[in-house]
XYZ file of C-alpha atoms in Angstrom:
486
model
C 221.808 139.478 -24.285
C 221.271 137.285 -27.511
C 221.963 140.280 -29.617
C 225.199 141.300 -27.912
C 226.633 137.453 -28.112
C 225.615 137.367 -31.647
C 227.377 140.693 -32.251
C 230.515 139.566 -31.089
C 230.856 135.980 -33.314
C 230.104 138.371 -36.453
C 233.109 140.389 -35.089
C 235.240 137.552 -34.297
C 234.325 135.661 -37.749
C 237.098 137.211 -39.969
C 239.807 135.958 -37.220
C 238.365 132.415 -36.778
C 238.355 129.848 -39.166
C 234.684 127.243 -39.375
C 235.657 124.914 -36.673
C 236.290 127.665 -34.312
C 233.108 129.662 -35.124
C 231.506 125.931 -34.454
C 233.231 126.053 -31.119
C 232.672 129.331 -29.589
C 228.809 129.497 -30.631
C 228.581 126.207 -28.719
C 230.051 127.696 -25.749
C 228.185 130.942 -25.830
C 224.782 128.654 -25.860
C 226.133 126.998 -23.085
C 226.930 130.480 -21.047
C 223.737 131.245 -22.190
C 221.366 128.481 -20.926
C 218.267 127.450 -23.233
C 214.573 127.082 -22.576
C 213.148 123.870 -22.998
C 209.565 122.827 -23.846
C 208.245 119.740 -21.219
C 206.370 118.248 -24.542
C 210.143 117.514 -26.000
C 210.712 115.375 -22.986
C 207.529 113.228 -23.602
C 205.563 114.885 -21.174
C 201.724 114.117 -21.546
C 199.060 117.019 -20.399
C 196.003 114.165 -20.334
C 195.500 114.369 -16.670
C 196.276 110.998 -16.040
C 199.763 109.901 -16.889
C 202.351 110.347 -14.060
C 204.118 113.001 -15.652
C 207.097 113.746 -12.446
C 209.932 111.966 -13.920
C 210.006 113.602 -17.345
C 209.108 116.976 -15.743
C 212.007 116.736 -13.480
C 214.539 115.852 -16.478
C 213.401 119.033 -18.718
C 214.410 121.272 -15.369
C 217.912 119.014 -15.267
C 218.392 119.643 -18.334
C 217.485 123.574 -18.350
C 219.728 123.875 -15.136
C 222.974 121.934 -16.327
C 222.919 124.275 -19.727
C 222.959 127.537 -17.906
C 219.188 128.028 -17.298
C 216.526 129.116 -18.487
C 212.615 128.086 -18.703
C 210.822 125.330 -18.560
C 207.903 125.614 -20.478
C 204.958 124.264 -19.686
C 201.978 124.075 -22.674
C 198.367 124.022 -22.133
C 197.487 120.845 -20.900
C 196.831 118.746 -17.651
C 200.120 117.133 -16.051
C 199.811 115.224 -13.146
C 202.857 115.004 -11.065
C 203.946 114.142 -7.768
C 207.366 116.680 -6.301
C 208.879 117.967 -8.668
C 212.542 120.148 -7.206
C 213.131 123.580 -8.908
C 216.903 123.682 -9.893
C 219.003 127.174 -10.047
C 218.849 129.559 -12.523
C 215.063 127.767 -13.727
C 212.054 129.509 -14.307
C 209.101 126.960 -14.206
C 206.829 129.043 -16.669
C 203.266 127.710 -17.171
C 201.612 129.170 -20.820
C 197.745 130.299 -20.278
C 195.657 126.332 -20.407
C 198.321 124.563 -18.702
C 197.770 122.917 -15.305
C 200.439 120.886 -12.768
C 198.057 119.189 -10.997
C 199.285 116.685 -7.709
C 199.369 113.115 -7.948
C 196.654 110.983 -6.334
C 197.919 108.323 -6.856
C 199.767 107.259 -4.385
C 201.754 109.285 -0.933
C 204.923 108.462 -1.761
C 204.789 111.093 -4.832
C 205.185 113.376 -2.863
C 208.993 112.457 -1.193
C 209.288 116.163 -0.074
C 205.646 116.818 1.661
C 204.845 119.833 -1.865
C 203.615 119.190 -5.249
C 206.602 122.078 -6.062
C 209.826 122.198 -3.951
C 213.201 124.715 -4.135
C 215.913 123.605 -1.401
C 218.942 125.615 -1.209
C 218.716 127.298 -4.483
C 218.891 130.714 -6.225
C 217.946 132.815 -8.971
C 214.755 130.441 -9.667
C 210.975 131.135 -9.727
C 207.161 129.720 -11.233
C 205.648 132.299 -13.464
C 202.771 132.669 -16.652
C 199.215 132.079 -16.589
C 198.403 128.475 -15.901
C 197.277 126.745 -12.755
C 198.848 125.047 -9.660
C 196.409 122.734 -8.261
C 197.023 120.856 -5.057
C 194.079 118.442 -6.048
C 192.808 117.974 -2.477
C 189.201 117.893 -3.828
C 190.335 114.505 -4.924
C 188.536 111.666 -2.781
C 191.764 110.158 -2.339
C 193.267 112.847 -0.659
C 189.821 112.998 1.593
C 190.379 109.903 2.916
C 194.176 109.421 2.987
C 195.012 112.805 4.914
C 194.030 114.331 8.773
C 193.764 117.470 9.634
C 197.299 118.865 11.264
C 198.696 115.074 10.548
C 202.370 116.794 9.222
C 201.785 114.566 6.271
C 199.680 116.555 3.541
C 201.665 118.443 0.681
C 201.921 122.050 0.300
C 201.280 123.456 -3.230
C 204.721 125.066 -3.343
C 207.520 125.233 -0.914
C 210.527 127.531 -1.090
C 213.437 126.568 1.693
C 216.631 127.613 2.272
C 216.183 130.012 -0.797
C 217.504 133.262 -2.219
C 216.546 135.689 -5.039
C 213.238 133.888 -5.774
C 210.366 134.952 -7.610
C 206.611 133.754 -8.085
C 204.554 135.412 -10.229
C 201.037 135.613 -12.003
C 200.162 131.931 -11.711
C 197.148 131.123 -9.751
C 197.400 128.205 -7.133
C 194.527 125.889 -6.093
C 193.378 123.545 -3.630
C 196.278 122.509 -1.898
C 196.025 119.263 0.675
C 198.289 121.551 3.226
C 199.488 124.725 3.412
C 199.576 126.359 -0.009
C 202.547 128.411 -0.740
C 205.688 128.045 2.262
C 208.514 130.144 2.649
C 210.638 129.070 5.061
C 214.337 130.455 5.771
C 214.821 132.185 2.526
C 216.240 135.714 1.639
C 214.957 137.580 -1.386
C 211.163 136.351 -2.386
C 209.596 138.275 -4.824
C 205.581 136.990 -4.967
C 203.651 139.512 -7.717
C 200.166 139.202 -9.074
C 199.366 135.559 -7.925
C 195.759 134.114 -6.669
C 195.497 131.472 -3.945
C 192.231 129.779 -3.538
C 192.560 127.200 -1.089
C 189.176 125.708 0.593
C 189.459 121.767 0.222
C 190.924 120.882 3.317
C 191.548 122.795 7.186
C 194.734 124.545 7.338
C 195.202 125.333 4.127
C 196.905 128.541 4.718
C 197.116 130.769 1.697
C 200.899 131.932 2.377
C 203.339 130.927 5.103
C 206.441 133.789 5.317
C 209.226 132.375 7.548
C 211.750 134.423 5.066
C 213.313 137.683 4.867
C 213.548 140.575 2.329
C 210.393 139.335 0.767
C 207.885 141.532 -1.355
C 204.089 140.511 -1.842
C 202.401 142.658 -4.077
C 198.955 142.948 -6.351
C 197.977 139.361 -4.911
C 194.531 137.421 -4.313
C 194.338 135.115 -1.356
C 191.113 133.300 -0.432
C 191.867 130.233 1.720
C 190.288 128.261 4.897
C 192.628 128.958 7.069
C 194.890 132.144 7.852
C 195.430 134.342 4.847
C 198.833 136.153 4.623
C 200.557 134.505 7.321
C 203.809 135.362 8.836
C 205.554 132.252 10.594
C 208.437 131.935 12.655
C 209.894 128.137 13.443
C 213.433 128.652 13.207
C 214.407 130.406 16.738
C 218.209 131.236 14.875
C 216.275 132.736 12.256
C 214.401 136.477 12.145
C 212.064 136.872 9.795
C 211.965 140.509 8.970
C 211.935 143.395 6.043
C 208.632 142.567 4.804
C 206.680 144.520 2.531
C 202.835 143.429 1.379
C 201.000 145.586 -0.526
C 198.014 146.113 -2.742
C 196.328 142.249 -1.794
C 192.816 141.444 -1.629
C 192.649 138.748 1.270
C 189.286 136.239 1.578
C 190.170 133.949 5.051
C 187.856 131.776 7.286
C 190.513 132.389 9.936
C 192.991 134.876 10.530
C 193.269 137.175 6.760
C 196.221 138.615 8.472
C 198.315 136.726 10.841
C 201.633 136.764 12.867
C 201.985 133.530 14.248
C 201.099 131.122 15.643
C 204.949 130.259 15.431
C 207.083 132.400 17.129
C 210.296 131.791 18.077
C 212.331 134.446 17.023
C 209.768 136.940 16.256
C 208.959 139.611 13.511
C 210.819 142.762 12.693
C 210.313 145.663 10.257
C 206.941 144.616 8.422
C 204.705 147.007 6.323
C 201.252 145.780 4.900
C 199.560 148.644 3.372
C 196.670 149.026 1.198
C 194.800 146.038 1.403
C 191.080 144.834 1.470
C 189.694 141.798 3.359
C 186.753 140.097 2.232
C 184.596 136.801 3.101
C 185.175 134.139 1.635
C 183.233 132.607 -1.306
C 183.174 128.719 0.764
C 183.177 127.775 4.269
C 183.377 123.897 3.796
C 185.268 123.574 7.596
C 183.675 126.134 9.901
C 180.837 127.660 11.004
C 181.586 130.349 13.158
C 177.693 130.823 14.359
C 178.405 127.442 16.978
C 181.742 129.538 18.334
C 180.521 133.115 18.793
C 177.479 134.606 19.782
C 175.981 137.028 17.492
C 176.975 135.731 14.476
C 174.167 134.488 12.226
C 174.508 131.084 11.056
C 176.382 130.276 7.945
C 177.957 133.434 8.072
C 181.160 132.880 6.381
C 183.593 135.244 8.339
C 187.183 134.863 9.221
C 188.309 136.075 13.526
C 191.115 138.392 13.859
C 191.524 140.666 10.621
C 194.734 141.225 12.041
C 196.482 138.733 14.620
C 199.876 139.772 16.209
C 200.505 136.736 18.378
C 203.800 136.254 19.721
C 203.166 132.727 22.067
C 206.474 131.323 22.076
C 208.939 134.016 23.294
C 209.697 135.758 20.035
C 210.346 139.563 19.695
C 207.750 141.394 17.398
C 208.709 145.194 16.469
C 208.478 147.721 14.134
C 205.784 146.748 12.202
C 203.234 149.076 10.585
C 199.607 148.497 9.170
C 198.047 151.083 7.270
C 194.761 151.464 4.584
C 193.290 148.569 5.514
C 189.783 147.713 4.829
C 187.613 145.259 6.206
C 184.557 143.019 5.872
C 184.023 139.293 6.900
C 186.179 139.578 9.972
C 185.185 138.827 14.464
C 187.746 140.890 15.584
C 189.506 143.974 14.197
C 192.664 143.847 15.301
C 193.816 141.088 17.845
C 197.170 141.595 19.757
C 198.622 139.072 21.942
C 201.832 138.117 24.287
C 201.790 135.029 26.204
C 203.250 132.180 27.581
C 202.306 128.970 25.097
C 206.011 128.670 25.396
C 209.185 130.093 26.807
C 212.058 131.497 24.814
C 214.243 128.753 23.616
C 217.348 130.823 24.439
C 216.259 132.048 27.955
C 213.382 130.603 29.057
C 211.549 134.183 29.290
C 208.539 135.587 27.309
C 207.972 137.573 24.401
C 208.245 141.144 23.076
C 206.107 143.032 21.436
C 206.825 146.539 20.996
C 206.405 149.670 18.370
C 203.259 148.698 16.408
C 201.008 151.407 14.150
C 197.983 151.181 12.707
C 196.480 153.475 10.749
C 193.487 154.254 8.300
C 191.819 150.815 8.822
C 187.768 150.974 8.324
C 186.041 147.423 9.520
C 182.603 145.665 9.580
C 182.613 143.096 12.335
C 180.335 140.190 13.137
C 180.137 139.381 16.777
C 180.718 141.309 19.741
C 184.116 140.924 20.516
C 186.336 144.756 20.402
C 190.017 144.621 19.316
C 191.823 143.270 22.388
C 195.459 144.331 23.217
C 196.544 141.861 25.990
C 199.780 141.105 27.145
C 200.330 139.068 30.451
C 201.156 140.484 34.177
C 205.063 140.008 33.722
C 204.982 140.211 29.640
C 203.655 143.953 29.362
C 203.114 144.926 25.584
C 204.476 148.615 24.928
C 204.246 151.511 22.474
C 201.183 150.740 19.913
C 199.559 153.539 17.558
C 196.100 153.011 16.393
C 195.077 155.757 14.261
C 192.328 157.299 12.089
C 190.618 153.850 12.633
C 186.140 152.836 12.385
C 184.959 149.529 13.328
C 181.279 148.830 13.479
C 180.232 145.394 15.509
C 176.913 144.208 16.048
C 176.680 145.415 19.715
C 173.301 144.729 21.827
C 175.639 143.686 24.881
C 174.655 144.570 28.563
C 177.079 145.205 30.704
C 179.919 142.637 31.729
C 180.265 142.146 35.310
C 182.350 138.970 35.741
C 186.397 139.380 35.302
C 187.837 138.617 31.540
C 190.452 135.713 32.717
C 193.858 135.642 32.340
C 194.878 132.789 29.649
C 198.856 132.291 29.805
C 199.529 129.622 28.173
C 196.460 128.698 25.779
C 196.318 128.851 21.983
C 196.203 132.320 20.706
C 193.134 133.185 19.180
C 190.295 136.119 19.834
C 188.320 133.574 21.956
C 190.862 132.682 24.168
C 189.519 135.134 26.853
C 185.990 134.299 26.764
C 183.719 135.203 24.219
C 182.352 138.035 25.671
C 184.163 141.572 26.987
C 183.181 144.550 28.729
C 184.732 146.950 26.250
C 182.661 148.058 23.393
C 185.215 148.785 20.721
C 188.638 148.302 22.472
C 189.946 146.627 25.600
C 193.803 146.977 26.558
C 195.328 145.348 29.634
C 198.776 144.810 30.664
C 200.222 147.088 28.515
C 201.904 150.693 28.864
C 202.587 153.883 26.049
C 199.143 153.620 24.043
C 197.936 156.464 21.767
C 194.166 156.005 20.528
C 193.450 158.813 18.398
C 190.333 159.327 16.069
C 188.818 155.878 16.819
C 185.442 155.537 15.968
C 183.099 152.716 17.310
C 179.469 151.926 15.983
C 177.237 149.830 17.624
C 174.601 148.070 15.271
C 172.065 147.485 18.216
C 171.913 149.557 21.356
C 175.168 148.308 23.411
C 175.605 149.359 27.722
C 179.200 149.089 27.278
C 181.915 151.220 27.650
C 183.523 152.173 24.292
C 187.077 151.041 25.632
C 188.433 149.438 28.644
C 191.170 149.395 30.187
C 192.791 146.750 32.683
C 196.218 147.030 34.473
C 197.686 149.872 31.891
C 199.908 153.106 32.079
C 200.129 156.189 29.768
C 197.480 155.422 27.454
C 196.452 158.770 25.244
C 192.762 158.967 23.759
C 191.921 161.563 21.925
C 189.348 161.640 19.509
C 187.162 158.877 20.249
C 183.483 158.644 19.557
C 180.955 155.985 20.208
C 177.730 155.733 17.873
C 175.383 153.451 19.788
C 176.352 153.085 23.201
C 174.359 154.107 26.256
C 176.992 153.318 28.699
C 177.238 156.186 31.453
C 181.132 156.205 30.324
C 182.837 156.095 27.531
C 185.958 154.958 28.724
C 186.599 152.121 32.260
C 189.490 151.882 34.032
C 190.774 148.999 36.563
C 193.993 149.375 38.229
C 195.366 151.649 35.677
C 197.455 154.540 36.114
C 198.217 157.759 33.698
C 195.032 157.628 31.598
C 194.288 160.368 29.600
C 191.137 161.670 27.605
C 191.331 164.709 25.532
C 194.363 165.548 27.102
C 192.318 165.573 30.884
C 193.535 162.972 33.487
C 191.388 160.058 34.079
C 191.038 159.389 37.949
């Protein structure tokens, strides 16, 4: 573009005399925008100075000329929010950290160390750091866990055609990265590591059209999470791809927010890991089988819809696994109603396909809708899990949990199904699932309670001595290998 503009005022030159040349460069600058280097605006990288006010003037400035970047040079700048403006790419050179204020909570006027409200065409980019600072003893002391008061890292609301790339972010006091009611996120090539504080989520999505690709997310609470506060607003067309994804919770989550729902998600191509810390949990007191100080997450995929949303169309496919409870986790209940009707949730039209997991613990993926919210037409496909197994048989009934807080213990932390237990939920194909059992497990391989037209074919179970492979309880149209199950 700086070519072109200069090609035209050597065109225009022989028809303007000096103090129009003057004139119309000015203005093309202006149309142009300008980057603008944070050191020009007396900003100090020494770690301690309060660097916000200055920061915030170089992104004024960049803004009111047309926009641009922001540069910011190797260095440490401590800051507390500092608002992205449109058109402004905050771009951090390779040594340069924004590090949160400290100092003192009312930094931080807008609850993130980075904010964008209601603007476009804007993004964070370049090779430097983010850090949150929680590690900080001040932040120790000053914040709670789930008090609504700690900053997120970064926080996008109200957005559209915004972009975050490359940068890695650290050790935010909240949730690290939010997106909340945008449309258009781009989010390429970034790492999270998040592990000061509980909840530190590594990405909230409450947005729509949003890509997340060739990311790193290792964080103490859910991973990639998709969120959904706004019940006027449906986040949907979601595409994550090619992320590695280290979570001492949920690596993959939808939920627990769910008002309006989920539609037309892809995640593809992914590997879950453990997690290098586990400064919060320790999983070993929760769930029996799992060695202590194990760092594992629960659910390497959660699809939770607790407060009357509609989840559809969503598909998960080559998806590995280690570090995880649960496989795959699937639940509709009643935590709360549907703001708009006062009925429960939908979920509806889910695949997943070429997933391999390792699993600590004994609890199977669990499909479990309630007795008047039925879930309907789910794919699992070309899918191995292996779980630690060594379980007798489970004679007690798994109880019904309507309006409790979604999670893979939340009905009981044992089940009778080896691999897979389904119940209230109708239109099921199972095909090619394999389940291995570490130790010698008298469970059935799946189970199924209160369902209709479930398809297995396929199946095998590697270290089970249960007489059957597959129970049924009040179920009707079961079929294995395309034979009718009585």
């Amino acid at each position: 573009m700086k070519n072109n503009i200069t090609n035209m005022i050597f065109r225009v030159q022989s028809h303007l005399t000096g103090g129009f040349i003057i004139a119309f460069i000015l203005i093309t600058q202006d149309v142009m925008g300008r980057n603008v280097n944070v050191s020009d605006f007396g900003a100090v990288g020494d770690s301690t100075t309060l660097n916000t006010k200055v920061l915030q003037k170089a992104i004024d400035i960049c803004t009111q000329t047309g926009g641009g970047e922001v540069i910011i040079p190797p260095g440490i700048y401590l800051t507390g929010t500092i608002f992205l403006r449109n058109n402004v790419e905050l771009r951090l050179c390779r040594g340069a950290v924004i590090r949160g204020s400290h100092q003192n909570p009312e930094d931080y006027p807008a609850f993130s160390v980075i904010m964008a409200d209601s603007i476009e065409n804007a993004g964070i980019s370049g090779q430097g750091i983010i850090d949150g600072n929680a590690r900080h003893p001040e932040f120790q002391k000053r914040y709670q866990l789930n008090d609504g008061k700690r900053p997120h890292a970064i926080f996008y609301k109200d957005c559209k055609r915004m972009t975050l790339r490359d940068v890695e972010v650290r050790d935010a006091a909240g949730w690290t990265i939010r997106l909340f009611r945008c449309d258009g996120v781009t989010v390429d090539g970034i790492s999270v590591f998040s592990l000061a504080m509980g909840n530190n989520d590594g990405i909230d999505i409450d947005a729509r059209n949003v890509l997340i690709t060739g990311c790193h997310f290792e964080c103490d609470d859910d991973g990639i999470c998709l969120k959904s506060d706004d019940p006027n607003f449906l986040p949907e067309n979601i595409t994550v791809t090619n992320c590695i994804i280290a979570s001492n919770c949920n690596p993959i989550k939808f939920g627990t927010a769910s008002w309006a729902g989920f539609r037309n998600i892809t995640i593809s191509n992914c590997v879950i890991r453990p997690t290098t810390e586990s400064n919060i949990w320790d999983w070993s007191k929760e769930y029996q089988n799992v060695a202590p100080k194990t760092k594992t997450g629960l659910a390497g995929i959660a699809i939770e819809s607790a407060d009357g949303g509609i989840i559809e169309h969503i598909t998960i496919s080559n998806i590995t696994m280690e570090g995880i409870i649960t496989p795959i986790f699937i639940c509709l209940n009643h935590r709360r109603m549907n703001y708009h009707n006062g009925t429960s949730g939908i979920i509806r039209n889910l695949h997943f396909s070429n997933i391999t997991a390792i699993a600590e613990g004994i609890i199977p993926t669990l499909i479990c809708g309630t007795p008047t919210g039925r879930i309907s037409d789910i794919t699992l496909r070309d899918i191995t899990v292996e779980h630690a197994g060594g379980e007798k048989i489970m004679l007690t009934p798994v109880p019904e949990n309507l309006k409790g807080y979604p999670e893979n213990r939340m009905y009981g932390k044992q089940n009778p199904a080896g691999g897979l237990y389904i119940r209230h939920a109708d239109n099921i194909l199972v095909e090619n699932y394999r389940i291995h059992q570490r130790k010698t497990d008298y469970r059935p391989a799946i189970f199924l309670e209160d369902a209709t037209n479930v398809h297995i074919e396929k199946l095998q179970s590697i270290g089970s001595v249960s007489k059957t492979i597959i129970e049924t309880n009040k179920c009707d149209k079961i079929t294995h290998e395309g034979q009718l199950i009585k």
